[in-house]
CSV table of C-alpha atoms in Angstrom, one decimal:
chain,number,residue,atom,x,y,z
A,1048,MET,CA,0.1,0.1,0.0
A,1049,ILE,CA,1.2,3.4,-0.8
A,1050,ILE,CA,1.4,5.9,2.2
A,1051,ILE,CA,1.4,9.3,1.7
A,1052,ARG,CA,2.2,11.8,4.5
A,1053,ASN,CA,1.0,15.5,4.4
A,1054,ARG,CA,-0.5,18.4,6.0
A,1055,LEU,CA,-3.5,18.6,4.1
A,1056,ILE,CA,-5.4,15.3,3.5
A,1057,PRO,CA,-7.1,14.0,5.7
A,1058,PRO,CA,-8.9,16.7,7.5
A,1059,LYS,CA,-7.6,17.6,11.0
A,1060,ARG,CA,-10.0,15.2,13.0
A,1061,PHE,CA,-8.7,12.2,10.9
A,1062,ASP,CA,-5.5,10.3,11.0
A,1063,ALA,CA,-5.8,8.7,7.8
A,1064,ILE,CA,-7.9,8.1,4.4
A,1065,ASN,CA,-7.9,5.7,1.8
A,1066,LEU,CA,-8.6,7.3,-1.7
A,1067,PHE,CA,-8.4,4.6,-4.5
A,1068,GLY,CA,-6.2,2.4,-2.7
A,1069,VAL,CA,-3.6,5.0,-1.5
A,1070,LEU,CA,-3.3,5.8,2.1
A,1071,PHE,CA,-2.8,9.6,3.0
A,1072,CYS,CA,-2.0,10.3,6.6
A,1073,ARG,CA,-1.3,13.6,8.4
A,1074,ASP,CA,2.4,14.1,9.3
A,1075,SER,CA,1.5,14.0,13.0
A,1076,SER,CA,-0.4,10.6,12.8
A,1077,ARG,CA,0.7,7.3,13.8
A,1078,VAL,CA,0.2,4.6,11.4
A,1079,THR,CA,0.1,1.3,12.8
A,1080,LEU,CA,-0.2,-2.3,11.1
A,1081,ARG,CA,-3.7,-2.6,12.3
A,1082,VAL,CA,-4.4,0.7,10.6
A,1083,ILE,CA,-2.9,-0.4,7.3
A,1084,ARG,CA,-4.7,-3.5,7.6
A,1085,HIS,CA,-8.0,-1.9,8.0
A,1086,GLU,CA,-7.3,0.4,4.9
A,1087,SER,CA,-6.2,-2.5,3.0
A,1088,ILE,CA,-9.4,-4.4,3.7
A,1089,HIS,CA,-11.2,-1.1,2.1
A,1090,THR,CA,-8.9,-1.4,-0.7
A,1091,ALA,CA,-10.2,-5.1,-1.4
A,1092,GLN,CA,-13.5,-3.6,-1.1
A,1093,MET,CA,-12.7,-0.9,-3.7
A,1094,ARG,CA,-11.2,-3.4,-6.2
A,1095,GLU,CA,-14.2,-5.6,-6.2
A,1096,MET,CA,-16.5,-2.7,-6.6
A,1097,LEU,CA,-14.4,-1.2,-9.3
A,1098,PHE,CA,-13.6,1.9,-7.2
A,1099,VAL,CA,-16.5,4.0,-8.0
A,1100,GLY,CA,-18.9,1.6,-6.9
A,1101,PHE,CA,-17.2,1.5,-3.5
A,1102,TYR,CA,-17.7,5.2,-3.0
A,1103,VAL,CA,-21.3,5.2,-4.2
A,1104,TRP,CA,-22.4,2.5,-2.0
A,1105,TYR,CA,-20.3,3.9,1.2
A,1106,LEU,CA,-21.9,7.3,0.7
A,1107,ALA,CA,-25.5,5.9,0.1
A,1108,GLU,CA,-25.1,3.4,3.2
A,1109,TRP,CA,-23.9,6.4,5.3
A,1110,ILE,CA,-26.9,8.6,4.4
A,1111,VAL,CA,-29.5,5.9,5.3
A,1112,ARG,CA,-27.6,5.0,8.8
A,1113,ILE,CA,-27.6,8.7,9.6
A,1114,PHE,CA,-31.3,8.3,10.5
A,1115,MET,CA,-30.6,5.2,12.3
A,1116,ARG,CA,-29.6,4.4,15.9
A,1117,GLY,CA,-26.2,4.6,16.7
A,1118,ASN,CA,-23.1,6.2,14.8
A,1119,ALA,CA,-23.6,6.3,11.1
A,1120,TYR,CA,-19.9,5.7,10.3
A,1121,HIS,CA,-19.6,2.8,12.7
A,1122,ASN,CA,-22.4,1.2,11.3
A,1123,ILE,CA,-21.5,0.9,7.7
A,1124,SER,CA,-21.1,-2.5,6.7
A,1125,MET,CA,-17.6,-1.7,4.8
A,1126,GLU,CA,-16.5,-0.1,8.1
A,1127,ARG,CA,-17.8,-2.9,10.2
A,1128,GLU,CA,-15.9,-5.5,8.2
A,1129,ALA,CA,-12.7,-3.9,8.4
A,1130,TYR,CA,-12.8,-3.0,12.0
A,1131,GLU,CA,-13.6,-6.6,12.8
A,1132,ASN,CA,-11.0,-8.2,11.0
A,1133,MET,CA,-8.1,-5.6,11.2
A,1134,TYR,CA,-6.4,-7.9,14.0
A,1135,ASP,CA,-6.3,-10.7,11.9
A,1136,ASP,CA,-3.0,-10.9,10.2
A,1137,ASP,CA,-4.3,-13.4,7.5
A,1138,TYR,CA,-7.9,-12.1,6.8
A,1139,LEU,CA,-7.2,-10.8,3.3
A,1140,SER,CA,-5.7,-14.1,2.4
A,1141,HIS,CA,-9.0,-16.1,3.4
A,1142,ARG,CA,-11.6,-13.1,2.7
A,1143,ARG,CA,-14.4,-14.0,0.4
A,1144,PRO,CA,-15.4,-11.5,-2.3
A,1145,TYR,CA,-18.2,-9.1,-1.2
A,1146,ALA,CA,-17.6,-10.3,2.7
A,1147,TRP,CA,-19.1,-6.7,3.6
A,1148,VAL,CA,-22.5,-7.7,2.7
A,1149,ARG,CA,-22.8,-9.9,5.5
A,1150,TYR,CA,-22.5,-7.0,7.8
A,1151,LEU,CA,-25.6,-5.2,6.3
A,1152,LYS,CA,-28.2,-6.6,8.6
A,1153,LYS,CA,-26.1,-6.7,11.9
């Protein structure tokens, strides 16, 4: 994964953002293996949805979840998959395509 450190992207309240498989990090942020693994899961999701599909679905699901109970960001199925599996060193080697779909109903 390509990691670019800078002062502009992401906004100040975030440590990192994955844009089209490239990880942008604040100069001051600490990028751990878990963060890289989390973002690598997002990259796998992006690839299987041909990148644009990932962003369209992510935004649509976030909008729907704003009106539901809980934190919209943490309830997005793609985030749930990434957070739940970022501690598993081998997750990407046995991850099934579209694994995030099973997190839609939870």
